[in-house]
mmCIF file of C-alpha atoms in Angstrom:
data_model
loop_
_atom_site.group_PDB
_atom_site.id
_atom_site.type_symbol
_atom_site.label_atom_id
_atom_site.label_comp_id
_atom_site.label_asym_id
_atom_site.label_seq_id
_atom_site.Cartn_x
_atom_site.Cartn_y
_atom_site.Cartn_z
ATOM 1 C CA UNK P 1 -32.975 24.198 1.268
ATOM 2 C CA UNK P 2 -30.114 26.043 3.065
ATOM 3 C CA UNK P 3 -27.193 27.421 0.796
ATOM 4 C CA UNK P 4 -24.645 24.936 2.231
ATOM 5 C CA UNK P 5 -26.814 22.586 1.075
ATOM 6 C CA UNK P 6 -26.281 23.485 -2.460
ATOM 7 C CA UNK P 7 -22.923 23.242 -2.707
ATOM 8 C CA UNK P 8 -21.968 20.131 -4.541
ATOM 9 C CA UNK P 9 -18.707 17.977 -3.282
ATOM 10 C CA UNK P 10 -15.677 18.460 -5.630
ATOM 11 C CA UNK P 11 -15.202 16.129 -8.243
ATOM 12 C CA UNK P 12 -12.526 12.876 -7.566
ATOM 13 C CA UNK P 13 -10.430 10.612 -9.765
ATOM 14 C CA UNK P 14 -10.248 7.728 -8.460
ATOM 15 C CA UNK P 15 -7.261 5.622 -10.060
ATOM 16 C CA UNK P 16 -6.096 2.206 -9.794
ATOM 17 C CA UNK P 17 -3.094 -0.052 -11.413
ATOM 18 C CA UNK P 18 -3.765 -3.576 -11.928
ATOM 19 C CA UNK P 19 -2.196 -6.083 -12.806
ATOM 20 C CA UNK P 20 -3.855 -9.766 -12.491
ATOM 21 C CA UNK P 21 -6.433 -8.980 -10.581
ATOM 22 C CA UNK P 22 -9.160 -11.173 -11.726
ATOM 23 C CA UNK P 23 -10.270 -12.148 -8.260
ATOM 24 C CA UNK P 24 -10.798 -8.989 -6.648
ATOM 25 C CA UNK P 25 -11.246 -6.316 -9.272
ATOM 26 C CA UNK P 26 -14.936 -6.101 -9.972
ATOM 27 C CA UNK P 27 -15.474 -6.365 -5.996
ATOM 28 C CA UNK P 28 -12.761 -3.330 -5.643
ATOM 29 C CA UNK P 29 -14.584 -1.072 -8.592
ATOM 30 C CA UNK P 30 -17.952 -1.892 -6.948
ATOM 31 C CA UNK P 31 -16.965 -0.641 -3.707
ATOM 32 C CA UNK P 32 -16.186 3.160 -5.262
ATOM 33 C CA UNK P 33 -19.767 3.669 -7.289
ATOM 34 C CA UNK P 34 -21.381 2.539 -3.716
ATOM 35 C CA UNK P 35 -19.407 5.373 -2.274
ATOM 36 C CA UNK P 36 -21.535 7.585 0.106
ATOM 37 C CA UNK P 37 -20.688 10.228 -1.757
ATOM 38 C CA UNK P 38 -22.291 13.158 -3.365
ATOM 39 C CA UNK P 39 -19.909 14.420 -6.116
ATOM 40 C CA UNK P 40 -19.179 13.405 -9.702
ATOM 41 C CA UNK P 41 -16.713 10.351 -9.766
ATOM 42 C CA UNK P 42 -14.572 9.205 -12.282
ATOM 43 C CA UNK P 43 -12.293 5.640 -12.083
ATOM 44 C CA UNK P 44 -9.627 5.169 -13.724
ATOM 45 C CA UNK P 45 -8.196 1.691 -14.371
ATOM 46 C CA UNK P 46 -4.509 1.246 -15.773
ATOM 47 C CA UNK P 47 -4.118 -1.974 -17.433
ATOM 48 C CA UNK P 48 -0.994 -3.854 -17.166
ATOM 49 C CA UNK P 49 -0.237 -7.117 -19.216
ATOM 50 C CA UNK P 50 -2.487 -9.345 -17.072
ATOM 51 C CA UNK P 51 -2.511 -13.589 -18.437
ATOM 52 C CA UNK P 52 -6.194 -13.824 -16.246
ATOM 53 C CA UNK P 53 -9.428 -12.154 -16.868
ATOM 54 C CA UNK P 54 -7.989 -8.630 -15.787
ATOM 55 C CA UNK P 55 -8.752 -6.865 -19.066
ATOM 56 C CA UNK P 56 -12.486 -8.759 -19.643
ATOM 57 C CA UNK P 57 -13.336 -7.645 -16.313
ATOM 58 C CA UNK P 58 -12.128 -4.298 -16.609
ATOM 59 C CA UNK P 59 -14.140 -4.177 -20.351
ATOM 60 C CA UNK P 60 -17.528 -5.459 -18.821
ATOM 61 C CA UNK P 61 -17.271 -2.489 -15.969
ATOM 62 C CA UNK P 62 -16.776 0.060 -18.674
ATOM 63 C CA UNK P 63 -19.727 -1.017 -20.658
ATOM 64 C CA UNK P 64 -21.568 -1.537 -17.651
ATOM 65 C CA UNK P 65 -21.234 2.263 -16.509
ATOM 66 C CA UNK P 66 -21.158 3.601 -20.094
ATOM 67 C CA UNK P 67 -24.833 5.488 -19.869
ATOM 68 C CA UNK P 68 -23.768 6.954 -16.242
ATOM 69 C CA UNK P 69 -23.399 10.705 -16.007
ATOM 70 C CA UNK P 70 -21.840 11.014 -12.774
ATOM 71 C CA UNK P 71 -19.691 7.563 -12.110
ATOM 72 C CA UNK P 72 -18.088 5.902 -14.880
ATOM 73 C CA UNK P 73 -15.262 3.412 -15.341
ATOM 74 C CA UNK P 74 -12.302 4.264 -17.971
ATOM 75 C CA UNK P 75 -9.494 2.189 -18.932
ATOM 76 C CA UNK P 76 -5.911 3.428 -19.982
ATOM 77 C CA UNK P 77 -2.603 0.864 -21.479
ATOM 78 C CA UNK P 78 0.398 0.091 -18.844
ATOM 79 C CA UNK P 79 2.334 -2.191 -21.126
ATOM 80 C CA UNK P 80 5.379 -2.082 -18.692
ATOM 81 C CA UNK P 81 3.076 -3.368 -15.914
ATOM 82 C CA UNK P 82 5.209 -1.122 -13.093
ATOM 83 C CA UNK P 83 2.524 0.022 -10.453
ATOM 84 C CA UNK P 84 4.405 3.686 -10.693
ATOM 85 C CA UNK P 85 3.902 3.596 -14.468
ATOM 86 C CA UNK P 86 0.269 2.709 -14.104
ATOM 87 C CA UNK P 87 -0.363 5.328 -11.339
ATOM 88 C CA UNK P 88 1.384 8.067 -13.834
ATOM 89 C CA UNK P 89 -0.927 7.060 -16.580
ATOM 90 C CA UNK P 90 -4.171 6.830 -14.828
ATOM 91 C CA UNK P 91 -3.610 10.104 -13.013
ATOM 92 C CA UNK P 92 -2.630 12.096 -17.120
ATOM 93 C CA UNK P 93 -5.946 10.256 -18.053
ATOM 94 C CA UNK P 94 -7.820 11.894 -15.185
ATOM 95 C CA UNK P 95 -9.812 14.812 -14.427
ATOM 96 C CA UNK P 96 -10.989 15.482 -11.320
ATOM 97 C CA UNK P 97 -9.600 17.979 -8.420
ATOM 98 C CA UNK P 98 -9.455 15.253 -6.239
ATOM 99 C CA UNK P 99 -7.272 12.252 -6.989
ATOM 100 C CA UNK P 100 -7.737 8.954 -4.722
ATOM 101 C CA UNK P 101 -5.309 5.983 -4.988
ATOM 102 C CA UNK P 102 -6.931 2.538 -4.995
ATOM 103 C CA UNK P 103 -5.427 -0.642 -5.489
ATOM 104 C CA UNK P 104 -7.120 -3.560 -7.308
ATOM 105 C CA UNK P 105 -7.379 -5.590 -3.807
ATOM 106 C CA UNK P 106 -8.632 -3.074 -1.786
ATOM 107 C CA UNK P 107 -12.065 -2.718 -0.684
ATOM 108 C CA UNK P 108 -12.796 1.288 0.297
ATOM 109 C CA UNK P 109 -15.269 1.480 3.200
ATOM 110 C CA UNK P 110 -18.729 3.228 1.949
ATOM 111 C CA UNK P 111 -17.911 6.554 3.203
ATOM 112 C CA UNK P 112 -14.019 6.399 2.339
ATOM 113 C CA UNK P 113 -14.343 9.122 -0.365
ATOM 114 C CA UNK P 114 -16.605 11.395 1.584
ATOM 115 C CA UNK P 115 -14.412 11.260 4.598
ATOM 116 C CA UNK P 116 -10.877 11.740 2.637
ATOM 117 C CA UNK P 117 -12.534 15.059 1.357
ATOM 118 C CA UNK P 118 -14.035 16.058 4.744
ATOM 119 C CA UNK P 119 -10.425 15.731 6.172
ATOM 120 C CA UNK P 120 -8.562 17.153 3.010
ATOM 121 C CA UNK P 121 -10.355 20.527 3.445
ATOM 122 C CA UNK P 122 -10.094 19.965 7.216
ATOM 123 C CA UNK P 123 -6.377 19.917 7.679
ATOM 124 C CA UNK P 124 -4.995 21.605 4.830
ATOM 125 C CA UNK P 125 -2.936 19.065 3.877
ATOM 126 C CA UNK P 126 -1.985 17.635 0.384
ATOM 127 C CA UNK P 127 -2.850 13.896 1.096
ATOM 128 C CA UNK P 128 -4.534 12.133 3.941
ATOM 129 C CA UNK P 129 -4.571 8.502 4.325
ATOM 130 C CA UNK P 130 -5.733 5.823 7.049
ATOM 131 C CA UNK P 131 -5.595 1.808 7.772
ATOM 132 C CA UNK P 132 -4.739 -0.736 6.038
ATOM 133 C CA UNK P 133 -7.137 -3.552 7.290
ATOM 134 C CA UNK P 134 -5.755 -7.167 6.078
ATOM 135 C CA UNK P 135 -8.914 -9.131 5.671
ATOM 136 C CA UNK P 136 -8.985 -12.940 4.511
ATOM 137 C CA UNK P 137 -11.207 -14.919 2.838
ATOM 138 C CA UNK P 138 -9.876 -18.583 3.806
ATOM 139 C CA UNK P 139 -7.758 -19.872 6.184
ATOM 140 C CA UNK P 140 -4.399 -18.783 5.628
ATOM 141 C CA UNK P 141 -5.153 -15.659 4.449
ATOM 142 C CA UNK P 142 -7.016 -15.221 7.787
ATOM 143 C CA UNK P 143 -3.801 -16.244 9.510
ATOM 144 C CA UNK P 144 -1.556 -13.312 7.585
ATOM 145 C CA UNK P 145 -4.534 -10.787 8.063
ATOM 146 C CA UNK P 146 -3.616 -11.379 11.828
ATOM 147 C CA UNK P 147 -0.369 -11.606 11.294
ATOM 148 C CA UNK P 148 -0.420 -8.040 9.296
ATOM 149 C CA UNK P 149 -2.544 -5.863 12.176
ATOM 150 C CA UNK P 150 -0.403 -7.323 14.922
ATOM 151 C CA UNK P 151 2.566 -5.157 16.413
ATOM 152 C CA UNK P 152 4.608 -8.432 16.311
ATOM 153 C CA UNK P 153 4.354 -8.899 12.721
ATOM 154 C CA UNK P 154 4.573 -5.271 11.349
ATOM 155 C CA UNK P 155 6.157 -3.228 14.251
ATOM 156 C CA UNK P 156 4.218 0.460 15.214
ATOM 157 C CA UNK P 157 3.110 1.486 12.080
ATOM 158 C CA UNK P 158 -0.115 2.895 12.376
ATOM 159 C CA UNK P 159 -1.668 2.580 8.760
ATOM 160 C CA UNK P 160 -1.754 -1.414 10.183
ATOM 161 C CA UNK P 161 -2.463 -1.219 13.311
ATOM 162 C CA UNK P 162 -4.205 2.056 14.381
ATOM 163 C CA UNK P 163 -3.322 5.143 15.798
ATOM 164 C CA UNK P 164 -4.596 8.846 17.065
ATOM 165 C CA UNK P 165 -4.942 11.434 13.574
ATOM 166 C CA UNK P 166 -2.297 13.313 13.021
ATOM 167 C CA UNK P 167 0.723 14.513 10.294
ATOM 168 C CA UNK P 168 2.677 11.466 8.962
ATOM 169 C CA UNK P 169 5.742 10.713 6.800
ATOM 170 C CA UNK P 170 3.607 8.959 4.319
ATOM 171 C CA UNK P 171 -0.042 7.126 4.294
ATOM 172 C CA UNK P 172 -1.260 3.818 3.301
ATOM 173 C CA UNK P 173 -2.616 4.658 -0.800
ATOM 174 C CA UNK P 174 -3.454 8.136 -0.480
ATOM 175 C CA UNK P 175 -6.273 10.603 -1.626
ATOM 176 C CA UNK P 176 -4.769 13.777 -2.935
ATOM 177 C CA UNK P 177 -5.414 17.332 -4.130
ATOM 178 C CA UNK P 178 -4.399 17.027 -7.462
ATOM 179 C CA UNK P 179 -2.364 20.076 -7.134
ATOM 180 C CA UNK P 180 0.453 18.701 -5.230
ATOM 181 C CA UNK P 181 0.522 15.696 -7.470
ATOM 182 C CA UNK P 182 0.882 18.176 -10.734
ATOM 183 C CA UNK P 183 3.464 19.979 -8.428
ATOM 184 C CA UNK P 184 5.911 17.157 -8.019
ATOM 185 C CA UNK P 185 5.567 15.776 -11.363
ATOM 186 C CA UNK P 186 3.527 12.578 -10.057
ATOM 187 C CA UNK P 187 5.256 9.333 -9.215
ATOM 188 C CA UNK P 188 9.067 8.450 -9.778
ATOM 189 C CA UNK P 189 8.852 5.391 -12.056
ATOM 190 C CA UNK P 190 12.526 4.501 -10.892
ATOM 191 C CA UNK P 191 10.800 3.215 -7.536
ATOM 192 C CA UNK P 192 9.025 -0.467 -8.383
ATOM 193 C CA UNK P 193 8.135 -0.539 -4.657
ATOM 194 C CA UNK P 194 8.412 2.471 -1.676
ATOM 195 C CA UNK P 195 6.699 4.952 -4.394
ATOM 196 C CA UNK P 196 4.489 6.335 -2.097
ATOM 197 C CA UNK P 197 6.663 7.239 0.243
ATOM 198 C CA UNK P 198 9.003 8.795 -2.344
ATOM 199 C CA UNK P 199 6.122 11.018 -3.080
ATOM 200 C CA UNK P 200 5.014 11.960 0.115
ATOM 201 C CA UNK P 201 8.845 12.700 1.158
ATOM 202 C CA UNK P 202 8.849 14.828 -2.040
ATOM 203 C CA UNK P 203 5.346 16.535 -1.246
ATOM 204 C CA UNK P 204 6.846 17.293 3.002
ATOM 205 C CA UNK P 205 10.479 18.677 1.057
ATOM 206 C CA UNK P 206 7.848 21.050 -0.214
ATOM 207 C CA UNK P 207 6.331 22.227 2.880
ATOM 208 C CA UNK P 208 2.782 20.015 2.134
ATOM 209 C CA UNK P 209 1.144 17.843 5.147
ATOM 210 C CA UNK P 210 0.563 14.388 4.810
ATOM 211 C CA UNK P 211 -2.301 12.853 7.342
ATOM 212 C CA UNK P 212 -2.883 9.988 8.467
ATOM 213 C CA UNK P 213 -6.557 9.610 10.144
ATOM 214 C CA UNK P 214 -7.865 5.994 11.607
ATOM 215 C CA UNK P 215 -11.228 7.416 10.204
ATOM 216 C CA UNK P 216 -10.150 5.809 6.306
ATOM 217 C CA UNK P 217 -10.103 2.496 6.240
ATOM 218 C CA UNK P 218 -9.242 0.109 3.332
ATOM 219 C CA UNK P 219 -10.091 -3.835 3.240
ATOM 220 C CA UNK P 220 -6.936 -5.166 1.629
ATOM 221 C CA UNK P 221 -7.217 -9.065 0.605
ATOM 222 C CA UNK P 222 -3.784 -10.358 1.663
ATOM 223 C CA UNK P 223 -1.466 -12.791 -0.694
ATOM 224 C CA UNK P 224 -2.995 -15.983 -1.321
ATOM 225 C CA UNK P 225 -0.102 -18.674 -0.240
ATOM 226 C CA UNK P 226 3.236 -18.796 1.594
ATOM 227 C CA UNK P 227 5.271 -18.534 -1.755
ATOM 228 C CA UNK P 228 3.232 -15.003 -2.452
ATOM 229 C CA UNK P 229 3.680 -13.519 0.845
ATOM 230 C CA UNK P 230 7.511 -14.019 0.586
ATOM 231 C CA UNK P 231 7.929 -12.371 -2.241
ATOM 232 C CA UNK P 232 5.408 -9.699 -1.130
ATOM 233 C CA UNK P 233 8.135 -9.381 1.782
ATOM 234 C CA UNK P 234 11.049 -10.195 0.171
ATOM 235 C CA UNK P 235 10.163 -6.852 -2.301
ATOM 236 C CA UNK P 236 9.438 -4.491 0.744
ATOM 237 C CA UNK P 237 12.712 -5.553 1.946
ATOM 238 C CA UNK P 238 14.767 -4.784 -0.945
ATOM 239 C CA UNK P 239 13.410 -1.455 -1.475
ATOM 240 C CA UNK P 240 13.224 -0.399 2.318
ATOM 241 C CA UNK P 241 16.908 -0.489 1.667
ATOM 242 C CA UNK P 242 16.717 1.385 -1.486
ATOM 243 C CA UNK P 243 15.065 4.363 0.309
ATOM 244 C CA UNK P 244 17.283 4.207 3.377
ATOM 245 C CA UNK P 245 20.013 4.687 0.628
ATOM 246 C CA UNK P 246 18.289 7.027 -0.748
ATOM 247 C CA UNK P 247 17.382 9.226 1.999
ATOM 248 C CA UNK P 248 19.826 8.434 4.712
ATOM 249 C CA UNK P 249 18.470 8.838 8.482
ATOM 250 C CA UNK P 250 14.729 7.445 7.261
ATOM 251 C CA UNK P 251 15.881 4.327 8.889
ATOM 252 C CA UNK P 252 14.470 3.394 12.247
ATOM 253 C CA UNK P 253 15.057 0.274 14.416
ATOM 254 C CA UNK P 254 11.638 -1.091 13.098
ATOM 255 C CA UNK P 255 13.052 -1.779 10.188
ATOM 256 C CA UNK P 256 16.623 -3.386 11.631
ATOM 257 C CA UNK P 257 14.647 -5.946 13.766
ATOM 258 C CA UNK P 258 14.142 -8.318 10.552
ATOM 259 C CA UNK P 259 17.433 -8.325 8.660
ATOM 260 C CA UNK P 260 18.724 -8.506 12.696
ATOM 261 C CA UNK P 261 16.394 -11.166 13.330
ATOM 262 C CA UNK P 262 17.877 -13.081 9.663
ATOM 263 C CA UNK P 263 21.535 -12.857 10.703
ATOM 264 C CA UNK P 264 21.150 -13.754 14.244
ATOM 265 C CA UNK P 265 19.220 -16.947 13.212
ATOM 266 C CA UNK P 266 21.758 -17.749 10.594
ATOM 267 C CA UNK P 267 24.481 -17.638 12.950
ATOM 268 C CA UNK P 268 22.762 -19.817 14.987
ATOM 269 C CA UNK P 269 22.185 -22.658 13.253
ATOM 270 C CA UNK P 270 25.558 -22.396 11.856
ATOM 271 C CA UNK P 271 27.244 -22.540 15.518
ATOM 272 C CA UNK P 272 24.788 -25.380 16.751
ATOM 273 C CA UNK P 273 25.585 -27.135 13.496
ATOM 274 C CA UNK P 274 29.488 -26.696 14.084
ATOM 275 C CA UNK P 275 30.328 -26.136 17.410
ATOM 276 C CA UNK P 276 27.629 -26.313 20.639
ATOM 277 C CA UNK P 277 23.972 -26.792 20.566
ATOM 278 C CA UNK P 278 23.923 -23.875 22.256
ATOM 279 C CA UNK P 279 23.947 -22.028 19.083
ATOM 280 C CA UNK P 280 19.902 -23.252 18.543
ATOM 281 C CA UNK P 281 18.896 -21.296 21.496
ATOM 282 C CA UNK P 282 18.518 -18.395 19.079
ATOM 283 C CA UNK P 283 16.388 -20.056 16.129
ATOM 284 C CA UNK P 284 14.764 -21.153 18.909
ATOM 285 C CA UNK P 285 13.740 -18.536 20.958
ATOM 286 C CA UNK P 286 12.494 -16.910 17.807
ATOM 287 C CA UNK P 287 10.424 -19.704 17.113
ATOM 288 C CA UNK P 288 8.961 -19.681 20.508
ATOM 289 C CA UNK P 289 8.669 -15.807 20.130
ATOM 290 C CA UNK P 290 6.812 -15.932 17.139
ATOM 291 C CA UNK P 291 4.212 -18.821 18.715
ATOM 292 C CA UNK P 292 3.724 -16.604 21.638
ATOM 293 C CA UNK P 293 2.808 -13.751 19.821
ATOM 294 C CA UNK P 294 0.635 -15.426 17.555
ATOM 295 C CA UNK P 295 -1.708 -16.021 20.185
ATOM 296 C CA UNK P 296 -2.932 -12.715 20.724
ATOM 297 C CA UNK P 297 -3.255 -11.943 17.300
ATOM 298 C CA UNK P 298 -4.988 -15.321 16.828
ATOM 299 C CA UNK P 299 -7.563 -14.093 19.108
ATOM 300 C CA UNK P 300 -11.851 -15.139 18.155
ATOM 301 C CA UNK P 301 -9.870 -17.266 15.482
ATOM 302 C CA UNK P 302 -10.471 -20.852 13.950
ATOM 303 C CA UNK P 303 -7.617 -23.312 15.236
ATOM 304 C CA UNK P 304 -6.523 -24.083 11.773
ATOM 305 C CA UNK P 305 -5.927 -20.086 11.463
ATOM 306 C CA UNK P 306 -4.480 -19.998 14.228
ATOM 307 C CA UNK P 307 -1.620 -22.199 13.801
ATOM 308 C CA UNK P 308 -1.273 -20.779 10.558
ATOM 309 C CA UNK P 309 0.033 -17.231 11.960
ATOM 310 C CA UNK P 310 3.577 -18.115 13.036
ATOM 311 C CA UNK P 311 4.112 -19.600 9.767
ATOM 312 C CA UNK P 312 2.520 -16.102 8.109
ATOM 313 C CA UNK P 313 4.822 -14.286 10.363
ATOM 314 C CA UNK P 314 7.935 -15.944 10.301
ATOM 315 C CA UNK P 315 7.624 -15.607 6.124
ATOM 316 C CA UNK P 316 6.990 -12.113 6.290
ATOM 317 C CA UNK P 317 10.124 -11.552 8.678
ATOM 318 C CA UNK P 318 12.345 -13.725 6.565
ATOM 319 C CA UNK P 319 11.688 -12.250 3.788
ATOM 320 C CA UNK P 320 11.170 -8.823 4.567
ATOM 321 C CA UNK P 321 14.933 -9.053 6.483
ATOM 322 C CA UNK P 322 16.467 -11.152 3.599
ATOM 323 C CA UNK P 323 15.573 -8.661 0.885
ATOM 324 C CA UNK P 324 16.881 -5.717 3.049
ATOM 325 C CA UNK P 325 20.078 -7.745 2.903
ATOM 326 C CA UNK P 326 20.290 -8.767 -0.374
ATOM 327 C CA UNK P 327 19.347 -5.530 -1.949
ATOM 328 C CA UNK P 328 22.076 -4.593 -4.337
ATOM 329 C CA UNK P 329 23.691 -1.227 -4.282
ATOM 330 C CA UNK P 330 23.419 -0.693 -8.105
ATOM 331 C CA UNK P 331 19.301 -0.194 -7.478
ATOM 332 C CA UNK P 332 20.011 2.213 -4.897
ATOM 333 C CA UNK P 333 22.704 4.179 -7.262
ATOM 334 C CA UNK P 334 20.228 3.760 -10.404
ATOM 335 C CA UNK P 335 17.130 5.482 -7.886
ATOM 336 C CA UNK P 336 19.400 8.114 -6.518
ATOM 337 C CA UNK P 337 20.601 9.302 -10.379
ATOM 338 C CA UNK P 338 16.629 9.816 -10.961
ATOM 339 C CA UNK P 339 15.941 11.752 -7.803
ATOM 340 C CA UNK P 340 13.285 14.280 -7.987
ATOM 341 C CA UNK P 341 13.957 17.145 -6.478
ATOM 342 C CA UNK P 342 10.845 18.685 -4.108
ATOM 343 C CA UNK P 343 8.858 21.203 -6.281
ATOM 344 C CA UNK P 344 8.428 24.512 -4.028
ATOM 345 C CA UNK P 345 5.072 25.856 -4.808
ATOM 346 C CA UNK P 346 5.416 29.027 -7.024
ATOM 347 C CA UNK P 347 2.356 31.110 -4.614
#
């Protein structure tokens, strides 16, 4: 056996905040210890104040990987239930060189780990990161999958739909050197929503590279009904406009088009309403935007998916533009008061 051979992968944390996650949590777990992967493992699980079967799941995978030397399942508290909180706790309970961010819903292809690692040492940089891939199990969450991984529902951004490798402002979840979390003092627990990209903006201040490569991929289980997916949306929204506050000139006209797309349609129906029909040209032409586009995105699909995408999209568009609008300034002023400033590295 050749030297190289020898040389065992470094160890990895993997760490994960849950919160309700009954329905997807022992499928998530089991997806890291069938990791293609060579090196010791370690996950991580931060318990928030779940009302389902969270915690007795979470229990049985402990005992289940109790007698395993090299991949076993560890549980830490998150009474406050914030996914920032939970990451913060999970990564102090950790161990490992190598920290990897998975959520309770997502499904890490088998050779996730091994590849994350690969492109770590590869490019230098301080996280890498790949694609989000919305996958349903049923119907409508089949029709927001689609909806998610078109360019019509989500824009350019390439941790949904796909794109060439290369250095990013921040990457779906994230697999880390643990290092540059250490460094920046992990997660600011001030952002409910955006805290990745806090992070990542912190780890770039500090001269670190952030890369995204379409080699990671992570199955993420979309929201299970309309009502879900808005306030999915409705949350992204708000706290879009939290960081745009935060760090002014992050803002692109991606994230215009659906607080544009709100107002415009607003104004319409109040003009056709109280003064022309005219004014329904514009809630119209969205609708008839929105059914166009779901066709190619609806591609391969069953009919009752299919018709099931303009509805996905038009809720995540809504929402996503309504909570931009409606986020107060008082968040913004509270985040700003707890920035972080970007921890230069002391080599």
């Amino acid at each position: 056996m050749s030297e190289k051979s020898d040389v065992r992968p470094p160890a990895v944390s993997v760490i994960m905040p849950v919160l309700n996650e009954e329905r997807h949590l022992r499928g998530a777990v089991q997806a890291i210890l069938a990791q293609q992967y060579d090196g010791e493992m370690e996950v991580v699980i931060a318990l928030g104040p779940s009302t389902d079967r969270t915690d007795e799941i979470a229990a049985e995978l402990v005992r289940e990987t109790a007698s395993s030397e090299n991949k076993r399942v560890h549980t830490v508290p998150n009474p406050t239930g914030r996914t920032p909180a939970a990451l913060n706790a999970a990564i102090k309970a950790s161990r490992h060189p190598i920290v990897v961010r998975v959520d309770g819903h997502g499904m890490l292809s088998p050779n996730y780990i091994a590849t994350a690692v690969r492109l770590l040492a590869e490019t230098g940089a301080q996280n890498v990161g790949g694609i989000m891939h919305a996958e349903g199990e049923n119907d409508w969450e089949h029709a927001v999958a689609a909806a998610m991984t078109s360019k019509i529902g989500v824009g350019n951004a390439a941790f949904h739909t796909g794109g060439e490798a290369g250095p990013a402002e921040t990457v779906y979840l994230g697999v880390f050197r643990r290092e540059a979390l250490e460094q920046q003092g992990g997660y600011n627990e001030e952002f409910i929503r955006a805290q990745d990209w806090e992070l990542n903006f912190r780890i770039r201040e500090a001269g670190g590279l952030i890369w995204f490569s379409p080699e990671l991929r992570v199955s993420y289980r979309p929201r299970p009904s309309v009502r879900a997916l808005a306030k999915q949306y409705k949350d992204y929204g708000r706290w879009r406009h939290v960081v745009a506050r935060y760090h002014e000139g992050s803002i692109n006209l991606r994230y215009l088009a659906p607080p544009t797309a709100v107002c415009a349609i607003a104004a319409g129906v109040v003009v056709g309403a109280a003064l022309t029909p005219w004014g329904f040209l514009i809630p119209g032409g969205y609708l008839a935007a929105i059914t166009l586009g779901s066709v190619p995105a609806g591609k391969g699909l069953p009919l009752k998916t299919r018709l099931q995408i303009p509805v996905a999209l038009a809720t995540m568009h809504m929402s996503w533009g309504f909570g931009f609008l409606t986020s107060p300034k008082a968040l913004a002023r509270k985040v700003i008061a707890s920035r972080r400033p970007a921890v230069l590295s002391s080599n």
